[in-house]
């Protein structure tokens, strides 16, 4: 029997290598996470200062469980694909009289050996990458701690235990699969039907349906406010939203399937019909693609969704990481932002030579009312407290605070600055804005015309009670209202640590009246030293770096876990495509020989192969990226237009690794 | 006009401790318009000879000329071009592409290098007519009988108007009825399209459709038989010669009793 196992391992070495490598990568990832969970001191150190020490291990356990479940399901799927290719071999063994038990034990033995190699390689690789992962995690969460290789016997035992049980189960599945085969060898399956089917009404309907469903799903995401409003109007509040969500999901899932099963084959069939005299390279590529789309619709569909999910996970996590930092930067634009109340405390801690630059920003506190059009397209009267800024001060600050949008104003125009600008204006289909609305400063009766709404405050949002208004210098100078001074301080790098740690535990808060009469302009605006039912507050001293660190810990950890899951999903996606491509190339070997014999130029043959790999890998990537971009756009809207350069980096990294897998596939095919 | 010239051709496989001489100083010639058969027992070197003629293998010594083109010093790209433009192939296992319909299978060699000829449809129509394939053009190889498949391969071989058609055991996979039908078509191609055909076979009945048979044994020229009278007589001569080969008698000059 050992001889049998050795022969089979050798004969199917390509597939066994793939099985071992994929298992090895999954094992390495699982081990690295299990080892991180076991490295309690490291996690405690990371969670320090964010009161999240208990959340990190718990979150990692969840990631590990998700990864294990996915790995088990995926290995069962991969095992099924690998074993299906050997059907004829099992039939032959049984026909020649090999006892079933012998075939079963040799299959289980083969699985244990190839899987065992993957397990050992994966554990060794896991020990190596555990250090790398820990370093990445520490970097992402802004920690400077050093770390060595994470060797954890408990983690080894856990992962090895799970994988051994999995391997036995996979061997058993192989045995069951082999015993179920008919002893009689059937003739090589030959296509009863033509490869390129005639264009039928069913195909056309499916093709239009696919484009229609996907088009509608895209439209929904591109004009989300419009469609939510429509559905809410048609079906009522929660029911409408639920129905929109469900029908969007169904449209996406079926739409992608129909595009693969009908739309793309129809386009190819029509092209072939219209262009009967194509060159062999072009023609053979189209026929191969048509066949692939019809035969492998499910795997293309599955890989598209794996790509979508992976990219949404990676892209969202990267965006949140960037968003977390952008929020802090928008909140505190310089090292320190202080109000008049916080200034004495700050001055006490600052020594001569600590400050690189100081910005003074005088604002005037005024109540105002305005009729604003909301998301549901109804108007709402809003009374708020505004910190009014002169255009000259805004522009002075903008020279150093680059993210402040450019503003130009006529004499009675104003720009409102508020958090959540997407509540009041959105571009694109179903979009609206509030330009031209009249804002009245309640106390003086001054009328201002709203030009636009932004969400970036000069010196940072932490210095503002509620909203801000940028007005012309003339309006500002003539406005009778109490002045509220803000100060931004940029510390020199040498002083940062000392000043920040001295100020970190101070607690200065400003309070201001926010009652109905004040907002209506019937009472002057009044400061308070303590909170009451009708006051709002802001921090007297806001520090940027400690807040940034906090954000990095939370979102850096999220990005880390999403990247881990993303790697696993990507390995799954690429190995499905790789395997399908190798299987089809195996069947097409005869074709390749024939074409070479008939004198097809070697370059054209190579081009044909590359074109097939590019198409098969490219389709799920393009469609998956498209879906993912739409999904991330919704998140971006929900995050008030968060910056998205990190998403491009995440997509770029994914595409790079994906192209690497495609290149490996092309090289393997070339060797066949 | 001499179409094929094989001159002192030798092919040795293996390394110095384990040499196999597949062709041993073989020389013969084929004139334009001939339908020549190559016969010999298994291991005589028939396939090696065909591979060298098809530019898919190179000789150890000696040379081969097809229509005055020396095959010995061709690059891979040149030999691909030569195969495409000058040769037509018919193989035992048809070598059709299962995913293409009959029409695309036949026109395939014409579409390898752009531009696609403008008279593609006319050529397809002509070979379709010649080989009785017109009703089958839209079908796929799996939907054809074995004889029909081999006729498609024959049509593919002649659509490029090659100087020489090489057939390797073309009836090997066919029953006798289909084989007879195919051979009649090959004879028709030879006569009507004036195509030179070189066919390797081990079957005397198949060989009897040729004009001349060259027998090789142990990689060397053994004898040849030329048809002068009826096919039945030619067949009998071939059988006799096969018996001679098996008996070991070497006969350089063969004569047809008629």
Tab-separated table of N, CA, C and O in Angstrom, chain B residues 67-172:
chain	number	residue	atom	x	y	z
B	67	UNK	N	10.215	20.433	-52.142
B	67	UNK	CA	10.109	21.460	-53.176
B	67	UNK	C	11.342	22.380	-53.149
B	67	UNK	O	11.232	23.608	-53.099
B	68	UNK	N	12.486	21.738	-53.104
B	68	UNK	CA	13.801	22.404	-53.132
B	68	UNK	C	14.125	23.201	-51.853
B	68	UNK	O	15.111	23.933	-51.816
B	69	UNK	N	13.279	23.092	-50.848
B	69	UNK	CA	13.591	23.771	-49.574
B	69	UNK	C	14.296	22.785	-48.646
B	69	UNK	O	13.769	21.701	-48.382
B	70	UNK	N	15.474	23.175	-48.189
B	70	UNK	CA	16.230	22.307	-47.276
B	70	UNK	C	15.643	22.435	-45.871
B	70	UNK	O	15.576	23.525	-45.312
B	71	UNK	N	15.196	21.315	-45.300
B	71	UNK	CA	14.534	21.376	-43.981
B	71	UNK	C	15.541	21.358	-42.830
B	71	UNK	O	15.159	21.600	-41.688
B	72	UNK	N	16.814	21.081	-43.149
B	72	UNK	CA	17.739	20.825	-42.045
B	72	UNK	C	18.117	22.088	-41.267
B	72	UNK	O	18.347	22.028	-40.079
B	73	UNK	N	18.184	23.244	-41.930
B	73	UNK	CA	18.619	24.407	-41.152
B	73	UNK	C	17.506	25.446	-40.977
B	73	UNK	O	17.660	26.605	-41.313
B	74	UNK	N	16.383	24.984	-40.522
B	74	UNK	CA	15.253	25.904	-40.266
B	74	UNK	C	15.160	26.218	-38.780
B	74	UNK	O	15.354	25.330	-37.950
B	75	UNK	N	14.845	27.480	-38.468
B	75	UNK	CA	14.573	27.814	-37.062
B	75	UNK	C	13.161	27.331	-36.725
B	75	UNK	O	12.414	26.921	-37.616
B	76	UNK	N	12.796	27.406	-35.422
B	76	UNK	CA	11.458	26.958	-35.016
B	76	UNK	C	10.377	27.766	-35.719
B	76	UNK	O	9.361	27.235	-36.167
B	77	UNK	N	10.619	29.093	-35.783
B	77	UNK	CA	9.616	29.969	-36.398
B	77	UNK	C	9.496	29.669	-37.889
B	77	UNK	O	8.388	29.613	-38.440
B	78	UNK	N	10.683	29.421	-38.527
B	78	UNK	CA	10.647	29.119	-39.960
B	78	UNK	C	9.914	27.804	-40.217
B	78	UNK	O	9.135	27.692	-41.169
B	79	UNK	N	10.173	26.809	-39.367
B	79	UNK	CA	9.511	25.524	-39.595
B	79	UNK	C	8.008	25.645	-39.361
B	79	UNK	O	7.215	25.000	-40.050
B	80	UNK	N	7.600	26.499	-38.391
B	80	UNK	CA	6.159	26.716	-38.192
B	80	UNK	C	5.546	27.335	-39.448
B	80	UNK	O	4.480	26.918	-39.907
B	81	UNK	N	6.239	28.318	-40.012
B	81	UNK	CA	5.742	28.960	-41.236
B	81	UNK	C	5.685	27.948	-42.380
B	81	UNK	O	4.707	27.913	-43.142
B	82	UNK	N	6.721	27.108	-42.453
B	82	UNK	CA	6.774	26.103	-43.520
B	82	UNK	C	5.610	25.121	-43.381
B	82	UNK	O	4.921	24.805	-44.357
B	83	UNK	N	5.380	24.654	-42.156
B	83	UNK	CA	4.262	23.718	-41.916
B	83	UNK	C	2.945	24.345	-42.325
B	83	UNK	O	2.083	23.710	-42.911
B	84	UNK	N	2.810	25.633	-41.961
B	84	UNK	CA	1.559	26.350	-42.205
B	84	UNK	C	1.309	26.538	-43.704
B	84	UNK	O	0.209	26.342	-44.187
B	85	UNK	N	2.379	26.910	-44.429
B	85	UNK	CA	2.176	27.302	-45.828
B	85	UNK	C	2.368	26.168	-46.819
B	85	UNK	O	1.729	26.147	-47.872
B	86	UNK	N	3.265	25.240	-46.529
B	86	UNK	CA	3.644	24.254	-47.540
B	86	UNK	C	3.102	22.857	-47.276
B	86	UNK	O	3.095	22.051	-48.189
B	87	UNK	N	2.733	22.573	-46.043
B	87	UNK	CA	2.332	21.201	-45.710
B	87	UNK	C	0.880	21.120	-45.253
B	87	UNK	O	0.341	22.065	-44.704
B	88	UNK	N	0.293	19.944	-45.524
B	88	UNK	CA	-1.016	19.634	-44.947
B	88	UNK	C	-0.879	18.335	-44.184
B	88	UNK	O	-0.081	17.478	-44.561
B	89	UNK	N	-1.624	18.212	-43.068
B	89	UNK	CA	-1.477	17.008	-42.239
B	89	UNK	C	-2.808	16.284	-42.067
B	89	UNK	O	-3.843	16.915	-41.872
B	90	UNK	N	-2.719	14.956	-42.116
B	90	UNK	CA	-3.874	14.142	-41.715
B	90	UNK	C	-3.326	13.099	-40.737
B	90	UNK	O	-2.421	12.344	-41.075
B	91	UNK	N	-3.843	13.128	-39.485
B	91	UNK	CA	-3.322	12.225	-38.460
B	91	UNK	C	-4.315	11.114	-38.158
B	91	UNK	O	-5.513	11.257	-38.391
B	92	UNK	N	-3.771	10.059	-37.560
B	92	UNK	CA	-4.626	8.919	-37.212
B	92	UNK	C	-5.758	9.324	-36.273
B	92	UNK	O	-6.890	8.914	-36.437
B	93	UNK	N	-5.421	10.180	-35.290
B	93	UNK	CA	-6.446	10.559	-34.307
B	93	UNK	C	-7.089	11.904	-34.667
B	93	UNK	O	-7.569	12.629	-33.802
B	94	UNK	N	-7.113	12.255	-35.911
B	94	UNK	CA	-7.816	13.414	-36.503
B	94	UNK	C	-7.248	14.764	-36.083
B	94	UNK	O	-7.160	15.677	-36.863
B	95	UNK	N	-6.955	14.901	-34.762
B	95	UNK	CA	-6.450	16.181	-34.257
B	95	UNK	C	-7.357	17.354	-34.594
B	95	UNK	O	-6.902	18.413	-35.029
B	96	UNK	N	-8.651	17.141	-34.399
B	96	UNK	CA	-9.578	18.268	-34.600
B	96	UNK	C	-9.777	18.965	-33.258
B	96	UNK	O	-9.600	18.355	-32.205
B	97	UNK	N	-10.148	20.244	-33.286
B	97	UNK	CA	-10.433	20.962	-32.040
B	97	UNK	C	-11.917	20.794	-31.719
B	97	UNK	O	-12.772	21.247	-32.476
B	98	UNK	N	-12.185	20.141	-30.585
B	98	UNK	CA	-13.568	19.799	-30.241
B	98	UNK	C	-14.467	21.016	-30.056
B	98	UNK	O	-15.680	20.920	-30.190
B	99	UNK	N	-13.857	22.142	-29.698
B	99	UNK	CA	-14.685	23.315	-29.379
B	99	UNK	C	-15.063	24.128	-30.610
B	99	UNK	O	-15.812	25.098	-30.493
B	100	UNK	N	-14.526	23.769	-31.763
B	100	UNK	CA	-14.830	24.562	-32.966
B	100	UNK	C	-15.730	23.763	-33.899
B	100	UNK	O	-15.578	22.549	-34.014
B	101	UNK	N	-16.635	24.442	-34.594
B	101	UNK	CA	-17.455	23.735	-35.578
B	101	UNK	C	-16.592	23.304	-36.768
B	101	UNK	O	-15.462	23.767	-36.921
B	102	UNK	N	-17.159	22.435	-37.594
B	102	UNK	CA	-16.419	21.869	-38.723
B	102	UNK	C	-15.810	22.975	-39.585
B	102	UNK	O	-14.624	22.942	-39.919
B	103	UNK	N	-16.619	23.986	-39.915
B	103	UNK	CA	-16.120	25.042	-40.810
B	103	UNK	C	-14.886	25.725	-40.219
B	103	UNK	O	-13.891	25.925	-40.919
B	104	UNK	N	-14.939	26.042	-38.906
B	104	UNK	CA	-13.793	26.728	-38.284
B	104	UNK	C	-12.592	25.801	-38.197
B	104	UNK	O	-11.453	26.241	-38.322
B	105	UNK	N	-12.839	24.494	-37.983
B	105	UNK	CA	-11.734	23.535	-37.955
B	105	UNK	C	-11.020	23.497	-39.291
B	105	UNK	O	-9.799	23.444	-39.348
B	106	UNK	N	-11.809	23.537	-40.376
B	106	UNK	CA	-11.199	23.444	-41.712
B	106	UNK	C	-10.407	24.711	-42.034
B	106	UNK	O	-9.292	24.642	-42.550
B	107	UNK	N	-10.972	25.856	-41.710
B	107	UNK	CA	-10.314	27.114	-42.107
B	107	UNK	C	-9.216	27.546	-41.129
B	107	UNK	O	-8.513	28.518	-41.390
B	108	UNK	N	-9.082	26.823	-40.020
B	108	UNK	CA	-8.136	27.221	-38.969
B	108	UNK	C	-6.730	27.602	-39.481
B	108	UNK	O	-6.238	28.685	-39.167
B	109	UNK	N	-6.084	26.730	-40.310
B	109	UNK	CA	-4.704	27.080	-40.705
B	109	UNK	C	-4.610	28.379	-41.506
B	109	UNK	O	-3.569	29.021	-41.512
B	110	UNK	N	-5.716	28.777	-42.143
B	110	UNK	CA	-5.687	30.014	-42.944
B	110	UNK	C	-5.786	31.260	-42.059
B	110	UNK	O	-5.561	32.377	-42.527
B	111	UNK	N	-6.167	31.057	-40.797
B	111	UNK	CA	-6.417	32.225	-39.939
B	111	UNK	C	-5.306	32.444	-38.914
B	111	UNK	O	-5.429	33.310	-38.048
B	112	UNK	N	-4.244	31.648	-38.995
B	112	UNK	CA	-3.178	31.792	-37.996
B	112	UNK	C	-2.488	33.151	-38.077
B	112	UNK	O	-2.173	33.759	-37.073
B	113	UNK	N	-2.240	33.575	-39.300
B	113	UNK	CA	-1.519	34.837	-39.474
B	113	UNK	C	-2.381	35.800	-40.285
B	113	UNK	O	-2.868	35.437	-41.344
B	114	UNK	N	-2.614	36.997	-39.753
B	114	UNK	CA	-3.414	37.948	-40.507
B	114	UNK	C	-2.666	38.418	-41.753
B	114	UNK	O	-1.434	38.395	-41.756
B	115	UNK	N	-3.319	38.870	-42.824
B	115	UNK	CA	-4.774	38.972	-42.914
B	115	UNK	C	-5.432	37.636	-43.271
B	115	UNK	O	-4.809	36.822	-43.943
B	116	UNK	N	-6.668	37.492	-42.826
B	116	UNK	CA	-7.440	36.305	-43.194
B	116	UNK	C	-7.766	36.435	-44.690
B	116	UNK	O	-8.228	37.488	-45.123
B	117	UNK	N	-7.496	35.393	-45.506
B	117	UNK	CA	-7.718	35.527	-46.950
B	117	UNK	C	-9.161	35.896	-47.278
B	117	UNK	O	-10.098	35.423	-46.624
B	118	UNK	N	-9.314	36.734	-48.298
B	118	UNK	CA	-10.670	37.202	-48.631
B	118	UNK	C	-11.492	36.094	-49.286
B	118	UNK	O	-12.717	36.112	-49.254
B	119	UNK	N	-10.791	35.100	-49.890
B	119	UNK	CA	-11.541	34.027	-50.556
B	119	UNK	C	-11.762	32.830	-49.628
B	119	UNK	O	-11.967	31.716	-50.101
B	120	UNK	N	-11.739	33.103	-48.313
B	120	UNK	CA	-11.890	32.025	-47.328
B	120	UNK	C	-13.158	31.204	-47.567
B	120	UNK	O	-13.122	29.968	-47.577
B	121	UNK	N	-14.268	31.900	-47.784
B	121	UNK	CA	-15.548	31.200	-47.948
B	121	UNK	C	-15.553	30.357	-49.222
B	121	UNK	O	-16.091	29.248	-49.229
B	122	UNK	N	-14.955	30.910	-50.295
B	122	UNK	CA	-14.897	30.157	-51.551
B	122	UNK	C	-14.083	28.880	-51.378
B	122	UNK	O	-14.481	27.804	-51.828
B	123	UNK	N	-12.947	29.036	-50.698
B	123	UNK	CA	-12.083	27.873	-50.488
B	123	UNK	C	-12.808	26.814	-49.653
B	123	UNK	O	-12.731	25.626	-49.942
B	124	UNK	N	-13.496	27.308	-48.625
B	124	UNK	CA	-14.243	26.383	-47.747
B	124	UNK	C	-15.298	25.644	-48.557
B	124	UNK	O	-15.476	24.423	-48.428
B	125	UNK	N	-15.988	26.389	-49.401
B	125	UNK	CA	-17.036	25.823	-50.248
B	125	UNK	C	-16.441	24.725	-51.151
B	125	UNK	O	-16.989	23.636	-51.262
B	126	UNK	N	-15.283	25.018	-51.726
B	126	UNK	CA	-14.656	24.081	-52.675
B	126	UNK	C	-14.226	22.788	-51.978
B	126	UNK	O	-14.551	21.695	-52.440
B	127	UNK	N	-13.508	22.931	-50.869
B	127	UNK	CA	-13.056	21.695	-50.201
B	127	UNK	C	-14.240	20.947	-49.601
B	127	UNK	O	-14.242	19.715	-49.567
B	128	UNK	N	-15.243	21.708	-49.162
B	128	UNK	CA	-16.455	21.080	-48.628
B	128	UNK	C	-17.115	20.219	-49.694
B	128	UNK	O	-17.546	19.089	-49.448
B	129	UNK	N	-17.176	20.766	-50.880
B	129	UNK	CA	-17.772	20.051	-52.010
B	129	UNK	C	-16.949	18.820	-52.360
B	129	UNK	O	-17.477	17.725	-52.533
B	130	UNK	N	-15.628	19.020	-52.446
B	130	UNK	CA	-14.725	17.944	-52.837
B	130	UNK	C	-14.821	16.756	-51.882
B	130	UNK	O	-14.793	15.606	-52.294
B	131	UNK	N	-14.978	17.068	-50.594
B	131	UNK	CA	-14.970	15.992	-49.596
B	131	UNK	C	-16.362	15.686	-49.042
B	131	UNK	O	-16.488	14.959	-48.056
B	132	UNK	N	-17.389	16.243	-49.675
B	132	UNK	CA	-18.765	15.927	-49.269
B	132	UNK	C	-19.080	16.378	-47.855
B	132	UNK	O	-19.763	15.682	-47.100
B	133	UNK	N	-18.583	17.559	-47.467
B	133	UNK	CA	-18.779	18.016	-46.080
B	133	UNK	C	-19.774	19.164	-45.956
B	133	UNK	O	-20.043	19.631	-44.844
B	134	UNK	N	-20.325	19.607	-47.069
B	134	UNK	CA	-21.164	20.815	-47.016
B	134	UNK	C	-22.311	20.736	-46.004
B	134	UNK	O	-22.563	21.710	-45.289
B	135	UNK	N	-23.002	19.580	-45.892
B	135	UNK	CA	-24.122	19.568	-44.921
B	135	UNK	C	-23.644	19.549	-43.465
B	135	UNK	O	-24.446	19.671	-42.555
B	136	UNK	N	-22.348	19.348	-43.245
B	136	UNK	CA	-21.872	19.145	-41.865
B	136	UNK	C	-21.162	20.360	-41.285
B	136	UNK	O	-20.664	20.311	-40.173
B	137	UNK	N	-21.099	21.451	-42.041
B	137	UNK	CA	-20.257	22.578	-41.668
B	137	UNK	C	-20.533	23.151	-40.272
B	137	UNK	O	-19.628	23.600	-39.592
B	138	UNK	N	-21.796	23.161	-39.857
B	138	UNK	CA	-22.128	23.796	-38.573
B	138	UNK	C	-21.992	22.833	-37.400
B	138	UNK	O	-22.142	23.218	-36.245
B	139	UNK	N	-21.725	21.554	-37.703
B	139	UNK	CA	-21.645	20.588	-36.597
B	139	UNK	C	-20.296	20.668	-35.891
B	139	UNK	O	-19.355	21.272	-36.387
B	140	UNK	N	-20.245	19.997	-34.748
B	140	UNK	CA	-18.999	19.927	-33.985
B	140	UNK	C	-18.409	18.524	-34.118
B	140	UNK	O	-19.161	17.567	-34.347
B	141	UNK	N	-17.079	18.378	-33.990
B	141	UNK	CA	-16.447	17.078	-34.204
B	141	UNK	C	-17.137	15.936	-33.438
B	141	UNK	O	-17.287	14.837	-33.980
B	142	UNK	N	-17.568	16.221	-32.190
B	142	UNK	CA	-18.174	15.143	-31.399
B	142	UNK	C	-19.493	14.663	-32.008
B	142	UNK	O	-19.993	13.596	-31.655
B	143	UNK	N	-20.054	15.472	-32.897
B	143	UNK	CA	-21.345	15.098	-33.494
B	143	UNK	C	-21.154	14.364	-34.832
B	143	UNK	O	-22.116	14.104	-35.523
B	144	UNK	N	-19.898	14.059	-35.189
B	144	UNK	CA	-19.621	13.419	-36.481
B	144	UNK	C	-19.194	11.967	-36.283
B	144	UNK	O	-18.688	11.599	-35.218
B	145	UNK	N	-19.351	11.171	-37.337
B	145	UNK	CA	-18.793	9.818	-37.299
B	145	UNK	C	-17.273	9.924	-37.487
B	145	UNK	O	-16.771	10.977	-37.897
B	146	UNK	N	-16.565	8.821	-37.191
B	146	UNK	CA	-15.108	8.873	-37.283
B	146	UNK	C	-14.657	9.162	-38.707
B	146	UNK	O	-13.710	9.925	-38.933
B	147	UNK	N	-15.345	8.543	-39.685
B	147	UNK	CA	-14.994	8.767	-41.090
B	147	UNK	C	-15.178	10.223	-41.480
B	147	UNK	O	-14.342	10.811	-42.171
B	148	UNK	N	-16.290	10.797	-41.002
B	148	UNK	CA	-16.544	12.221	-41.302
B	148	UNK	C	-15.462	13.097	-40.682
B	148	UNK	O	-14.999	14.060	-41.279
B	149	UNK	N	-15.058	12.740	-39.460
B	149	UNK	CA	-14.024	13.542	-38.792
B	149	UNK	C	-12.728	13.525	-39.608
B	149	UNK	O	-12.072	14.548	-39.767
B	150	UNK	N	-12.386	12.340	-40.121
B	150	UNK	CA	-11.134	12.265	-40.871
B	150	UNK	C	-11.251	13.044	-42.187
B	150	UNK	O	-10.278	13.613	-42.665
B	151	UNK	N	-12.471	13.118	-42.740
B	151	UNK	CA	-12.646	13.922	-43.953
B	151	UNK	C	-12.477	15.407	-43.627
B	151	UNK	O	-11.942	16.173	-44.435
B	152	UNK	N	-12.922	15.803	-42.440
B	152	UNK	CA	-12.731	17.202	-42.013
B	152	UNK	C	-11.231	17.488	-41.908
B	152	UNK	O	-10.742	18.524	-42.378
B	153	UNK	N	-10.488	16.512	-41.336
B	153	UNK	CA	-9.034	16.687	-41.214
B	153	UNK	C	-8.404	16.803	-42.600
B	153	UNK	O	-7.493	17.613	-42.820
B	154	UNK	N	-8.908	15.999	-43.548
B	154	UNK	CA	-8.383	16.057	-44.920
B	154	UNK	C	-8.678	17.421	-45.547
B	154	UNK	O	-7.825	18.014	-46.218
B	155	UNK	N	-9.892	17.901	-45.314
B	155	UNK	CA	-10.262	19.216	-45.858
B	155	UNK	C	-9.356	20.300	-45.269
B	155	UNK	O	-8.906	21.207	-45.966
B	156	UNK	N	-9.084	20.205	-43.957
B	156	UNK	CA	-8.205	21.172	-43.305
B	156	UNK	C	-6.798	21.105	-43.902
B	156	UNK	O	-6.128	22.115	-44.052
B	157	UNK	N	-6.389	19.864	-44.273
B	157	UNK	CA	-5.034	19.697	-44.806
B	157	UNK	C	-4.887	20.328	-46.184
B	157	UNK	O	-3.813	20.814	-46.525
B	158	UNK	N	-5.965	20.347	-46.972
B	158	UNK	CA	-5.784	20.820	-48.360
B	158	UNK	C	-6.263	22.254	-48.583
B	158	UNK	O	-6.005	22.828	-49.632
B	159	UNK	N	-6.926	22.849	-47.598
B	159	UNK	CA	-7.503	24.184	-47.840
B	159	UNK	C	-6.420	25.244	-48.058
B	159	UNK	O	-6.656	26.271	-48.673
B	160	UNK	N	-5.211	24.967	-47.547
B	160	UNK	CA	-4.138	25.958	-47.720
B	160	UNK	C	-3.408	25.773	-49.054
B	160	UNK	O	-2.421	26.456	-49.301
B	161	UNK	N	-3.882	24.852	-49.898
B	161	UNK	CA	-3.203	24.485	-51.158
B	161	UNK	C	-1.747	24.141	-50.887
B	161	UNK	O	-0.821	24.756	-51.427
B	162	UNK	N	-1.495	23.121	-50.039
B	162	UNK	CA	-0.097	22.812	-49.680
B	162	UNK	C	0.636	22.150	-50.835
B	162	UNK	O	0.004	21.569	-51.720
B	163	UNK	N	1.970	22.209	-50.767
B	163	UNK	CA	2.765	21.505	-51.778
B	163	UNK	C	2.680	20.005	-51.529
B	163	UNK	O	2.775	19.222	-52.457
B	164	UNK	N	2.559	19.639	-50.273
B	164	UNK	CA	2.603	18.206	-49.911
B	164	UNK	C	1.646	17.936	-48.749
B	164	UNK	O	1.607	18.695	-47.801
B	165	UNK	N	0.882	16.830	-48.888
B	165	UNK	CA	0.040	16.416	-47.757
B	165	UNK	C	0.672	15.188	-47.126
B	165	UNK	O	0.994	14.218	-47.820
B	166	UNK	N	0.888	15.246	-45.811
B	166	UNK	CA	1.451	14.109	-45.085
B	166	UNK	C	0.317	13.450	-44.297
B	166	UNK	O	-0.377	14.117	-43.534
B	167	UNK	N	0.150	12.144	-44.528
B	167	UNK	CA	-0.931	11.433	-43.829
B	167	UNK	C	-0.315	10.325	-42.992
B	167	UNK	O	0.429	9.492	-43.526
B	168	UNK	N	-0.583	10.351	-41.691
B	168	UNK	CA	-0.009	9.355	-40.780
B	168	UNK	C	-1.109	8.384	-40.374
B	168	UNK	O	-1.966	8.724	-39.556
B	169	UNK	N	-1.068	7.194	-40.930
B	169	UNK	CA	-2.083	6.168	-40.643
B	169	UNK	C	-3.492	6.771	-40.666
B	169	UNK	O	-4.229	6.670	-39.681
B	170	UNK	N	-3.915	7.394	-41.730
B	170	UNK	CA	-5.185	8.124	-41.702
B	170	UNK	C	-6.402	7.222	-41.495
B	170	UNK	O	-7.448	7.691	-41.064
B	171	UNK	N	-6.244	5.914	-41.795
B	171	UNK	CA	-7.405	5.023	-41.637
B	171	UNK	C	-7.313	4.200	-40.358
B	171	UNK	O	-8.138	3.330	-40.128
B	172	UNK	N	-6.297	4.504	-39.548
B	172	UNK	CA	-6.047	3.696	-38.359
B	172	UNK	C	-7.217	3.621	-37.397
B	172	UNK	O	-7.416	2.618	-36.721
